Coordinates of C-alpha atoms in Angstrom, one line a residue:
D1 CA 117.2 -167.8 44.9
V2 CA 115.5 -168.0 41.6
C3 CA 112.6 -165.6 43.0
S4 CA 115.4 -163.1 44.2
S5 CA 117.1 -163.2 40.8
D6 CA 114.0 -162.7 39.1
L7 CA 113.0 -159.9 41.4
I8 CA 116.1 -158.0 40.8
I9 CA 115.9 -158.3 37.1
L10 CA 112.2 -156.9 37.5
N11 CA 113.4 -153.8 39.6
K12 CA 116.3 -153.3 36.9
S13 CA 113.3 -153.3 34.2
V14 CA 110.9 -150.7 36.1
L15 CA 113.8 -148.6 37.0
K16 CA 114.6 -148.4 33.4
G17 CA 111.1 -147.9 32.4
L18 CA 110.8 -144.9 35.1
N19 CA 114.1 -143.4 33.8
S20 CA 112.7 -143.3 30.3
N21 CA 109.5 -141.6 31.4
F22 CA 111.3 -139.2 33.6
L23 CA 113.4 -138.3 30.8
L24 CA 110.3 -137.6 28.5
I25 CA 108.9 -135.5 31.3
I26 CA 112.2 -133.4 31.3
L27 CA 112.2 -132.9 27.6
I28 CA 108.6 -132.0 27.7
F29 CA 108.9 -129.6 30.3
E30 CA 112.0 -127.9 28.9
A31 CA 109.9 -127.7 25.3
C32 CA 107.2 -125.9 27.4
T33 CA 109.5 -123.8 29.2
E34 CA 111.2 -122.5 25.8
K35 CA 107.6 -122.0 24.6
V36 CA 106.5 -120.1 27.6
S37 CA 109.7 -117.8 27.1
I38 CA 108.9 -117.3 23.4
L39 CA 105.1 -116.2 24.3
F40 CA 106.5 -114.0 27.3
N41 CA 109.0 -112.3 25.1
N42 CA 106.4 -111.9 22.3
L43 CA 104.1 -110.5 24.9
K44 CA 106.7 -107.9 26.2
L45 CA 107.2 -106.9 22.6
K46 CA 103.4 -106.1 22.2
I47 CA 103.3 -104.2 25.4
M48 CA 106.2 -102.2 24.3
N49 CA 104.5 -101.5 20.7
L50 CA 101.1 -100.6 22.6
K51 CA 103.1 -97.9 24.7
F52 CA 104.4 -96.5 21.5
S53 CA 101.2 -96.4 19.9
I54 CA 99.5 -94.7 22.9
N55 CA 102.3 -92.3 23.2
S56 CA 102.2 -91.9 19.4
L57 CA 98.3 -91.1 19.6
F58 CA 99.1 -88.5 22.3
M59 CA 101.3 -86.9 20.4
A60 CA 99.0 -87.0 17.3
I61 CA 96.1 -85.1 19.5
A62 CA 98.2 -82.4 20.8
L63 CA 99.5 -81.4 17.4
L64 CA 96.0 -81.5 16.1
V65 CA 94.9 -79.3 19.1
S66 CA 97.7 -77.3 18.5
A67 CA 97.1 -76.7 14.7
G68 CA 93.2 -76.2 15.5
C69 CA 93.9 -73.2 18.2
T70 CA 96.4 -71.4 15.8
T71 CA 96.2 -69.9 12.3
E72 CA 98.6 -67.8 10.2
N73 CA 97.6 -64.3 9.4
G74 CA 98.7 -62.3 6.3
D75 CA 102.2 -61.8 7.7
G76 CA 102.7 -65.2 8.9
N77 CA 102.5 -64.5 12.6
E78 CA 100.1 -67.1 14.6
S79 CA 96.9 -65.7 16.4
S80 CA 94.4 -67.7 18.5
H81 CA 91.0 -68.5 17.3
V82 CA 89.7 -68.7 20.7
A83 CA 90.8 -65.5 22.3
N84 CA 88.4 -63.2 23.3
Q85 CA 88.5 -59.5 21.9
Q86 CA 87.6 -56.3 23.6
V87 CA 83.9 -55.0 22.8
S88 CA 82.5 -51.8 23.7
L89 CA 78.6 -51.0 23.2
S90 CA 77.1 -47.8 23.6
F91 CA 73.4 -47.6 23.8
Y92 CA 71.5 -44.4 22.9
Q93 CA 67.6 -43.7 22.9
V94 CA 66.2 -42.3 19.8
T95 CA 64.7 -39.1 20.8
M96 CA 61.0 -39.0 21.0
Q97 CA 58.3 -37.1 23.1
S98 CA 57.6 -38.8 26.2
L99 CA 54.5 -41.3 26.2
E100 CA 53.6 -39.9 29.5
N101 CA 52.7 -36.9 27.4
S102 CA 48.9 -37.0 26.7
Q103 CA 50.0 -35.3 23.3
A104 CA 52.6 -37.9 22.5
K105 CA 52.5 -38.3 19.0
T106 CA 56.2 -38.4 17.6
R107 CA 57.2 -41.8 16.4
A108 CA 60.8 -42.9 17.4
D109 CA 61.7 -43.7 13.8
E110 CA 60.8 -40.2 12.8
S111 CA 63.7 -38.5 14.6
S112 CA 67.3 -38.4 13.8
T113 CA 68.6 -37.2 17.1
S114 CA 69.3 -39.3 20.1
T115 CA 70.4 -39.2 23.8
A116 CA 72.5 -41.1 25.9
L117 CA 70.4 -44.1 27.6
K118 CA 71.3 -42.8 30.9
N119 CA 69.1 -39.6 30.5
S120 CA 66.3 -42.2 29.5
P121 CA 63.4 -43.3 31.8
F122 CA 64.3 -47.0 31.4
T123 CA 66.2 -48.6 34.6
Y124 CA 67.3 -51.9 33.1
L125 CA 69.5 -52.9 30.1
D126 CA 69.4 -56.5 28.7
I127 CA 71.9 -57.7 26.3
S128 CA 72.3 -61.0 24.5
L129 CA 74.7 -61.8 21.7
I130 CA 73.8 -64.8 19.8
P131 CA 76.2 -66.5 17.5
T132 CA 74.8 -66.4 13.9
N133 CA 76.1 -69.5 13.1
G134 CA 74.5 -71.5 15.5
T135 CA 77.6 -72.5 17.5
G136 CA 79.2 -71.3 20.3
K137 CA 77.6 -70.2 23.6
T138 CA 75.2 -67.0 23.8
I139 CA 76.5 -64.1 25.8
V140 CA 74.2 -62.5 28.1
F141 CA 74.5 -59.2 30.0
R142 CA 72.6 -57.1 32.2
Q143 CA 73.3 -53.5 33.7
V144 CA 70.9 -51.9 36.4
K145 CA 70.9 -48.2 36.3
A146 CA 71.0 -47.8 40.2
E147 CA 74.4 -49.8 40.3
M148 CA 75.9 -47.8 37.0
A149 CA 75.4 -44.0 37.9
D150 CA 76.8 -42.1 34.6
N151 CA 78.0 -45.4 33.1
F152 CA 74.5 -46.8 32.3
G153 CA 74.2 -47.6 28.7
H154 CA 78.2 -48.1 28.4
V155 CA 79.0 -51.8 28.2
S156 CA 82.4 -53.4 27.8
M157 CA 83.1 -56.9 27.9
Q158 CA 85.6 -59.6 26.2
V159 CA 83.8 -61.6 23.6
P160 CA 85.4 -64.6 21.3
M161 CA 85.8 -63.3 17.5
G162 CA 82.7 -63.9 15.2
E163 CA 79.3 -62.7 13.8
Y164 CA 76.6 -62.2 16.3
D165 CA 73.0 -61.2 16.3
M166 CA 72.9 -58.4 19.2
V167 CA 69.6 -58.0 20.9
A168 CA 69.4 -55.2 23.4
V169 CA 66.2 -54.4 25.3
A170 CA 66.1 -51.2 28.0
S171 CA 63.1 -51.2 30.1
K172 CA 61.7 -50.8 33.3
N173 CA 61.0 -54.5 33.8
A174 CA 63.6 -56.4 36.2
D175 CA 62.5 -59.7 34.7
V176 CA 62.8 -59.1 30.9
K177 CA 64.2 -62.7 29.3
I178 CA 65.7 -62.5 25.7
N179 CA 65.2 -66.1 24.5
S180 CA 66.4 -65.8 20.6
V181 CA 66.3 -62.9 17.8
T182 CA 62.6 -63.6 17.7
E183 CA 61.3 -63.5 21.2
V184 CA 61.8 -61.5 24.3
V185 CA 59.5 -62.1 27.0
F186 CA 58.0 -59.6 29.8
P187 CA 57.0 -62.0 32.2
N188 CA 55.1 -60.0 34.9
K189 CA 54.1 -57.0 32.8
V190 CA 54.8 -55.0 29.7
T191 CA 56.6 -51.7 30.9
D192 CA 57.8 -48.6 28.7
M193 CA 60.9 -50.1 26.6
A194 CA 63.4 -49.3 23.7
A195 CA 65.1 -51.9 21.9
V196 CA 67.7 -52.8 19.1
C197 CA 68.3 -55.9 17.2
Q198 CA 71.5 -55.7 14.7
K199 CA 74.3 -57.7 13.3
I200 CA 77.8 -57.0 14.9
M201 CA 81.2 -58.5 13.4
V202 CA 83.7 -59.2 16.5
K203 CA 87.3 -59.0 14.8
D204 CA 90.6 -58.9 16.2
G205 CA 91.4 -56.0 18.3
N206 CA 89.2 -53.4 20.0
N207 CA 85.5 -53.4 18.7
A208 CA 83.2 -50.2 19.1
F209 CA 79.7 -49.9 18.3
N210 CA 77.2 -47.4 18.8
C211 CA 73.7 -48.5 19.0
N212 CA 70.4 -46.6 18.6
M213 CA 67.5 -48.2 20.5
K214 CA 63.8 -47.3 19.5
R215 CA 60.4 -47.5 21.1
S216 CA 58.2 -50.7 20.2
V217 CA 55.4 -50.6 22.2
A218 CA 52.0 -49.5 22.4
K219 CA 50.6 -47.5 25.5
F220 CA 46.9 -47.5 26.8
T221 CA 46.1 -45.0 29.6
I222 CA 43.0 -44.3 31.9
E223 CA 43.2 -40.9 33.3
N224 CA 41.0 -39.8 36.3
K225 CA 40.3 -36.2 36.4
G226 CA 37.8 -36.7 39.6
A227 CA 38.3 -37.4 43.3
T228 CA 40.8 -40.4 44.3
T229 CA 39.9 -43.1 46.6
D230 CA 41.9 -45.2 49.8
V231 CA 39.8 -48.1 49.3
V232 CA 41.1 -49.4 45.7
K233 CA 44.3 -51.0 46.3
N234 CA 44.7 -52.5 42.7
M235 CA 43.9 -51.9 39.4
K236 CA 43.8 -55.0 37.2
F237 CA 44.0 -54.8 33.2
R238 CA 43.0 -57.8 31.0
I239 CA 44.0 -56.5 27.4
S240 CA 43.1 -59.0 24.5
G241 CA 43.3 -59.2 20.9
N242 CA 46.2 -59.0 18.4
C243 CA 48.5 -57.9 21.2
S244 CA 51.1 -59.9 23.6
N245 CA 53.6 -59.6 26.4
K246 CA 56.0 -61.1 24.2
W247 CA 57.9 -59.1 21.5
N248 CA 59.7 -60.2 18.3
P249 CA 63.2 -58.2 17.9
T250 CA 63.4 -59.2 14.1
T251 CA 59.9 -57.8 13.2
G252 CA 59.4 -55.1 15.9
L253 CA 56.0 -56.7 16.6
A254 CA 54.3 -59.1 19.0
A255 CA 56.0 -62.5 18.9
D256 CA 52.5 -64.1 19.4
V257 CA 49.0 -63.6 20.3
S258 CA 48.5 -63.7 24.1
V259 CA 46.2 -62.1 27.0
V260 CA 48.2 -59.4 29.0
T261 CA 47.1 -58.9 32.6
P262 CA 49.3 -56.3 34.2
T263 CA 48.3 -55.2 37.5
I264 CA 48.6 -51.5 39.3
E265 CA 49.2 -51.2 42.9
M266 CA 47.4 -48.3 43.9
S267 CA 48.0 -44.8 45.6
N268 CA 45.5 -42.2 46.5
T269 CA 47.8 -39.8 44.8
Y270 CA 47.6 -41.7 41.3
F271 CA 45.3 -40.3 38.6
R272 CA 46.6 -41.9 35.6
F273 CA 47.2 -45.9 35.1
N274 CA 49.0 -47.1 32.2
A275 CA 49.1 -50.5 30.3
Y276 CA 51.5 -51.5 27.6
V277 CA 51.3 -54.2 24.9
F278 CA 53.0 -55.4 22.0
L279 CA 50.9 -55.2 18.9
S280 CA 50.7 -58.0 16.0
S281 CA 50.9 -55.0 13.6
A282 CA 52.0 -51.3 13.6
E283 CA 48.1 -50.4 14.4
E284 CA 45.2 -52.5 15.8
E285 CA 41.9 -51.4 16.0
N286 CA 39.9 -54.2 17.7
I287 CA 41.5 -54.4 21.2
K288 CA 39.4 -55.1 24.1
V289 CA 40.4 -53.8 27.6
D290 CA 39.0 -55.0 30.7
V291 CA 39.6 -53.5 34.1
E292 CA 39.0 -54.5 37.6
M293 CA 39.2 -52.4 40.9
L294 CA 40.1 -54.5 43.7
D295 CA 40.2 -53.7 47.7
S296 CA 43.0 -55.0 50.1
E297 CA 41.3 -58.5 50.1
G298 CA 41.2 -58.9 46.6
S299 CA 37.3 -58.4 46.4
L300 CA 35.8 -56.8 43.3
L301 CA 34.7 -53.2 43.7
K302 CA 34.1 -51.9 40.4
S303 CA 34.9 -52.9 36.8
L304 CA 35.1 -51.4 33.3
S305 CA 35.1 -52.9 29.6
F306 CA 36.2 -51.4 26.6
E307 CA 35.6 -52.9 23.0
N308 CA 37.3 -51.8 19.7
V309 CA 40.1 -50.1 21.6
H310 CA 42.4 -48.3 18.9
L311 CA 46.2 -48.9 19.7
K312 CA 49.1 -47.8 17.7
T313 CA 52.9 -48.9 18.3
N314 CA 54.8 -45.9 19.7
Y315 CA 51.7 -43.9 20.5
V316 CA 49.5 -43.3 23.7
T317 CA 45.8 -44.0 23.5
K318 CA 44.3 -42.1 26.6
Y319 CA 40.8 -42.3 27.9
T320 CA 39.4 -39.7 30.2
T321 CA 36.9 -39.7 33.2
G322 CA 35.8 -37.3 35.9
D323 CA 34.7 -39.9 38.2
L324 CA 36.6 -43.2 37.5
F325 CA 36.3 -44.4 41.3
G326 CA 32.8 -43.2 41.8
V327 CA 29.4 -45.2 42.2
T328 CA 27.6 -43.2 39.6
S329 CA 26.7 -45.0 36.3
S330 CA 27.8 -42.6 33.8
A331 CA 31.3 -41.4 32.6
D332 CA 32.8 -40.2 29.4
F333 CA 35.6 -42.0 27.7
T334 CA 37.4 -40.3 24.7
F335 CA 40.2 -41.1 22.3
S336 CA 42.7 -38.5 23.0
D337 CA 45.7 -39.0 20.7
A338 CA 45.7 -36.0 18.4
E339 CA 47.4 -38.2 15.6
F340 CA 44.1 -40.0 15.3
M341 CA 40.8 -38.8 13.8
D342 CA 37.7 -39.3 16.3
S343 CA 37.7 -43.2 16.6
G344 CA 33.8 -43.3 17.6
T345 CA 35.0 -45.4 20.6
G346 CA 33.7 -43.2 23.1
K347 CA 31.5 -44.7 26.1
N348 CA 28.8 -43.9 28.3
F349 CA 27.8 -46.1 31.0

C-alpha cells in the first residue's frame, strides 16, 4: 500500500513537471512563430521595395535614352540626333592631258576645268567618310564603273549628321584600301589614279557636294620601238628610293618609303610598259628602276637597271629603245618629258 501511494504521488509530480515543460515549449514555439511572421512580413516588404526600385531604374533609363535621342530645335520641335541624312556626292576629274601621251606635261592643279568621272580612264571609285571627332563608324563605299554605266562618279547614301573627313580615290586597282586620312594602300601595284581629301559637314536635310579629283602619282614608261616577242611573258619592275605604294591623302605624297614591285603580264602587241609610284616629294631625282623579263616558267631572260631616274608627280618620264627584247648589248634610253631639261640619265649598255 505504501508503495502504491508513493507511486501515485510520484506520477502526479512527473505529470506536473511534464505539463510545465510542455507549456514552456508551446510558449517558445508561439514566440518563434510570431518572430518568423514578423521576419516574413519584413521580407515581403523588402521584395516589394526592390521591385519598385527596379521599375524606377528602368523608367529612369528610358527617360535618359529618350532625352539623349532628341533635342529641341529653334522653333521648339524635336529632331533626332542619330537619324541619317541624305548625302549626294558628285566626283569630277580635273582636266589634264593623259599620262599615256608621251608629251604629257600638264599638271592637274594647273587646270581650272573638269569633266565627269564617268569619262575618265578610271574603273573603280573608293570612298571613305571618317568622323573628324574620332567617334562613330567610318562609312566605306565603292563603285565599279562596269556596274554603274552613266552613274559612275555620282553617289547617294544615308549618313548620320556630323563632320567627316572624306577620302575618295578613283583608280584602275580593284584592291585599293583607304586606312585613314594619312594612308591609302595600293597592295598589288600602283595604277593611274586621281583623288580628293576634304572635310564635309552633314546637316539636317539634303546635302550635296561636288568633289574635284586630282592626279597624285608619278609614271615611269619604257617604250619599245623595235620588234616584239612571244617569249617574254612578264615584265617585273622593282622601283626603289624615295617612293612608295602607299599614299597620304593629307599631304598628297607618299605615306612611307618602300620598294614598289609591279608585274606586267606581257602581250606581243605591247610596245609601252608603265609603272606608277607615289613620291616622297613633288619631284625626286634619285629613283632606281630595275626590270626583269621572265618567260612562262619565271626564268630570267633579260634584265635592265636604271640609276638616278628623275620622276615628278603628275608627269610621265619615258625611256625609249629600239631593241628592248633583243640580245644586242647596246640601246639608247632618253628622258623624254619636254618639261625637263636634259637630265643626263641616258644609258648605253
